[in-house]
Amino acid sequence: MSAVKRLYPLIACASILFSVVAVVVGQFGPDPYLDPLNVTISEYAVSDRGGVTEVAMAVLGIGSLALLAGLRAAGAPVRGMPEWLLRVWSGALVVAALVPTTPIGADLDLAAQVHRYVSVAAFVSLPAAGALLVPRLRSDERWKPVARVVEWVALAGGFGLLAITYVAMPGERVMIGLVERLLLGAEVTLLGVLAVWLAWLAWRPSGRPTSAQGRNFLTYHRFIASRS
């Protein structure tokens, strides 16, 4: 694999890590009276004077495009609908970062309507892409070790979509901030699994990993997560 192709997973991993840290930092900047359990990330971003949250969204969108480019370059089974859904996710994040919503309590203007629709597109597209990828990953020897994890995370994203749909409509936005953050966490985890495994494939000098090596890789990272 060429050096350029090896850079894609590193860019993706760095972008995901930066975005997660930036979003967490952005939670401390806005009005301290905003309740993160009942305020969405977009609404937080409106009160974020430094624009950290918007930058995080844009970087995550660009990093997702780098991830997609890396998956294609590595011959991952993403072509077709999963690829288009990943493009929708990436583009929607960038647009949502550039077109902010209105402050809490204000009427929705045209920009806020655009922000709402692209946010919905982003939230829906990534779990759908993950669900479509699962059978493809299972049939590919290189990607089979992470197929089960992708399935779990995509399923969590699907439940998150159902939960946020209920909360946003009949649920009268009760705990919408918490539900949205859990959904976004599942979606970022999906990207992270794909990015880390792509880096693992790209930088291993011994070539194609076996399923046993894949299990060792996942066991190692679960151990690291449990210690942190």
Coordinates of C-alpha atoms in Angstrom, one line a residue:
M1 CA 0.0 0.0 0.0
S2 CA 1.4 3.4 -1.0
A3 CA 2.4 6.0 1.5
V4 CA -0.5 8.3 0.5
K5 CA -3.0 5.5 1.1
R6 CA -1.5 4.8 4.5
L7 CA -2.1 8.4 5.5
Y8 CA -5.9 8.2 5.0
P9 CA -6.5 6.1 8.2
L10 CA -4.2 8.3 10.2
I11 CA -6.0 11.4 9.1
A12 CA -9.3 9.8 9.9
C13 CA -8.2 8.6 13.4
A14 CA -6.7 12.1 14.2
S15 CA -9.9 13.8 13.0
I16 CA -12.2 11.6 15.1
L17 CA -10.1 12.0 18.2
F18 CA -9.8 15.8 17.7
S19 CA -13.6 16.1 17.2
V20 CA -14.5 14.1 20.3
V21 CA -12.1 16.2 22.4
A22 CA -13.3 19.5 20.9
V23 CA -17.0 18.7 21.4
V24 CA -16.3 17.8 25.1
V25 CA -14.4 21.1 25.5
G26 CA -17.2 23.0 23.8
Q27 CA -19.6 21.8 26.5
F28 CA -17.8 24.0 29.0
G29 CA -17.7 27.2 27.0
P30 CA -21.4 28.2 26.5
D31 CA -23.8 29.6 28.9
P32 CA -23.4 27.7 32.2
Y33 CA -27.2 27.8 32.6
L34 CA -27.7 25.5 29.6
D35 CA -28.6 22.0 30.6
P36 CA -26.7 19.5 28.4
L37 CA -29.4 16.9 29.1
N38 CA -32.1 19.0 27.4
V39 CA -30.1 21.0 24.9
T40 CA -28.8 19.6 21.6
I41 CA -25.2 20.0 20.5
S42 CA -26.3 22.3 17.7
E43 CA -28.0 24.6 20.3
Y44 CA -24.9 24.5 22.4
A45 CA -22.9 25.5 19.3
V46 CA -25.0 28.7 18.9
S47 CA -23.8 29.8 22.4
D48 CA -20.2 28.7 21.8
R49 CA -18.4 32.0 21.4
G50 CA -15.2 30.3 20.2
G51 CA -16.8 28.2 17.6
V52 CA -15.2 25.0 18.9
T53 CA -18.2 22.8 18.3
E54 CA -18.6 24.0 14.7
V55 CA -14.9 23.3 14.1
A56 CA -15.3 19.8 15.6
M57 CA -18.3 19.1 13.3
A58 CA -16.4 20.2 10.2
V59 CA -13.3 18.3 11.1
L60 CA -15.3 15.2 11.7
G61 CA -17.0 15.5 8.3
I62 CA -13.6 16.0 6.6
G63 CA -12.1 13.1 8.5
S64 CA -15.0 10.9 7.5
L65 CA -14.2 11.7 3.8
A66 CA -10.6 10.7 4.5
L67 CA -11.9 7.5 6.0
L68 CA -14.0 6.8 3.0
A69 CA -11.1 7.5 0.7
G70 CA -8.9 5.1 2.7
L71 CA -11.6 2.4 2.7
R72 CA -11.9 2.6 -1.1
A73 CA -8.1 2.6 -1.5
A74 CA -7.8 -0.5 0.7
G75 CA -10.4 -2.3 -1.3
A76 CA -12.9 -2.4 1.6
P77 CA -16.4 -3.6 0.7
V78 CA -18.0 -0.1 0.8
R79 CA -18.9 0.6 -2.8
G80 CA -22.5 1.3 -3.7
M81 CA -25.0 2.4 -1.1
P82 CA -22.7 2.3 2.0
E83 CA -20.3 4.6 0.2
W84 CA -23.1 7.1 -0.7
L85 CA -24.4 7.1 2.8
L86 CA -21.0 7.8 4.1
R87 CA -20.8 10.7 1.7
V88 CA -24.1 12.0 2.9
W89 CA -22.9 11.8 6.5
S90 CA -19.7 13.7 5.7
G91 CA -21.3 16.4 3.6
A92 CA -24.1 16.9 6.1
L93 CA -21.7 17.4 8.9
V94 CA -19.8 20.1 7.0
V95 CA -23.0 21.9 6.0
A96 CA -24.3 21.7 9.6
A97 CA -21.1 23.3 10.8
L98 CA -21.3 26.1 8.3
V99 CA -25.0 26.8 8.6
P100 CA -25.9 27.2 12.3
T101 CA -29.3 26.8 13.9
T102 CA -31.1 29.5 15.8
P103 CA -30.7 30.1 19.6
I104 CA -33.1 28.3 21.9
G105 CA -36.6 29.8 21.9
A106 CA -36.1 31.7 18.6
D107 CA -38.1 31.0 15.5
L108 CA -36.5 28.8 12.9
D109 CA -35.2 30.8 9.9
L110 CA -34.1 29.3 6.6
A111 CA -30.6 28.6 7.8
A112 CA -32.0 26.8 10.8
Q113 CA -34.3 24.7 8.6
V114 CA -31.3 23.7 6.5
H115 CA -29.3 22.9 9.6
R116 CA -32.2 20.7 10.9
Y117 CA -32.6 18.7 7.7
V118 CA -28.9 18.1 7.1
S119 CA -28.6 17.0 10.8
V120 CA -31.4 14.5 10.3
A121 CA -29.7 13.2 7.1
A122 CA -26.4 12.8 9.0
F123 CA -28.0 11.0 12.0
V124 CA -29.9 8.6 9.7
S125 CA -27.2 7.9 7.1
L126 CA -24.4 6.5 9.3
P127 CA -26.3 3.8 11.2
A128 CA -27.8 2.8 7.8
A129 CA -24.4 2.5 6.3
G130 CA -23.2 0.4 9.2
A131 CA -26.1 -2.0 8.9
L132 CA -25.4 -2.4 5.1
L133 CA -21.7 -3.0 5.8
V134 CA -22.2 -5.8 8.3
P135 CA -22.8 -8.7 5.8
R136 CA -20.1 -7.3 3.5
L137 CA -17.6 -7.2 6.3
R138 CA -18.4 -10.8 7.3
S139 CA -17.7 -12.1 3.8
D140 CA -14.3 -10.3 3.6
E141 CA -11.5 -12.1 5.4
R142 CA -9.7 -8.9 6.2
W143 CA -12.7 -7.2 7.7
K144 CA -14.5 -10.1 9.3
P145 CA -12.9 -9.6 12.8
V146 CA -14.7 -6.2 13.2
A147 CA -18.0 -7.2 11.6
R148 CA -19.6 -8.1 14.9
V149 CA -18.5 -4.9 16.6
V150 CA -19.8 -2.9 13.6
E151 CA -23.1 -4.8 13.9
W152 CA -23.4 -3.9 17.6
V153 CA -22.6 -0.2 17.1
A154 CA -25.0 0.0 14.1
L155 CA -27.7 -1.6 16.2
A156 CA -27.1 0.9 19.0
G157 CA -27.3 3.7 16.4
G158 CA -30.6 2.3 15.2
F159 CA -32.1 2.3 18.7
G160 CA -30.7 5.8 19.2
L161 CA -32.5 6.9 16.1
L162 CA -35.8 5.5 17.4
A163 CA -35.2 7.2 20.7
I164 CA -34.4 10.6 19.4
T165 CA -37.4 10.5 17.0
Y166 CA -39.7 9.8 19.9
V167 CA -38.1 12.4 22.1
A168 CA -38.1 15.1 19.4
M169 CA -41.8 14.6 18.5
P170 CA -44.3 13.0 21.1
G171 CA -41.7 13.2 23.9
E172 CA -41.6 17.0 23.8
R173 CA -37.8 17.1 23.8
V174 CA -37.4 15.7 27.3
M175 CA -33.8 14.6 27.7
I176 CA -33.1 15.3 24.0
G177 CA -29.6 16.4 24.7
L178 CA -28.7 13.1 26.5
V179 CA -30.3 11.0 23.7
E180 CA -28.6 12.9 21.0
R181 CA -25.2 12.6 22.6
L182 CA -25.7 8.8 23.1
L183 CA -26.6 8.5 19.4
L184 CA -23.7 10.6 18.3
G185 CA -21.4 8.5 20.6
A186 CA -22.6 5.3 18.8
E187 CA -22.0 6.9 15.4
V188 CA -18.5 8.2 16.2
T189 CA -17.7 4.8 17.7
L190 CA -18.7 3.2 14.3
L191 CA -16.3 5.6 12.5
G192 CA -13.6 4.9 15.1
V193 CA -13.8 1.1 14.7
L194 CA -13.5 1.4 10.9
A195 CA -10.7 3.9 11.1
V196 CA -8.6 2.0 13.6
W197 CA -9.0 -1.3 11.8
L198 CA -8.1 0.4 8.5
A199 CA -4.9 1.7 10.1
W200 CA -4.2 -1.7 11.5
L201 CA -4.5 -3.2 8.0
A202 CA -2.5 -0.4 6.4
W203 CA 0.5 -0.4 8.7
R204 CA 1.0 -4.0 9.5
P205 CA 4.2 -5.1 7.7
S206 CA 3.2 -8.7 7.7
G207 CA 0.3 -8.2 5.2
R208 CA -3.2 -9.6 5.7
P209 CA -4.1 -10.3 9.4
T210 CA -5.8 -13.5 10.3
S211 CA -9.1 -13.7 12.2
A212 CA -7.1 -14.7 15.3
Q213 CA -5.0 -11.6 15.0
G214 CA -8.1 -9.6 14.7
R215 CA -9.5 -11.0 17.9
N216 CA -6.3 -10.2 19.6
F217 CA -6.4 -6.7 18.3
L218 CA -10.0 -6.2 19.6
T219 CA -9.2 -7.8 23.0
Y220 CA -6.2 -5.5 23.4
H221 CA -8.3 -2.4 22.8
R222 CA -11.1 -3.6 25.1
F223 CA -8.4 -4.0 27.8
I224 CA -7.1 -0.5 27.2
A225 CA -10.7 0.9 27.3
S226 CA -11.4 -0.9 30.6
R227 CA -8.3 0.6 32.1
S228 CA -9.0 4.2 31.1

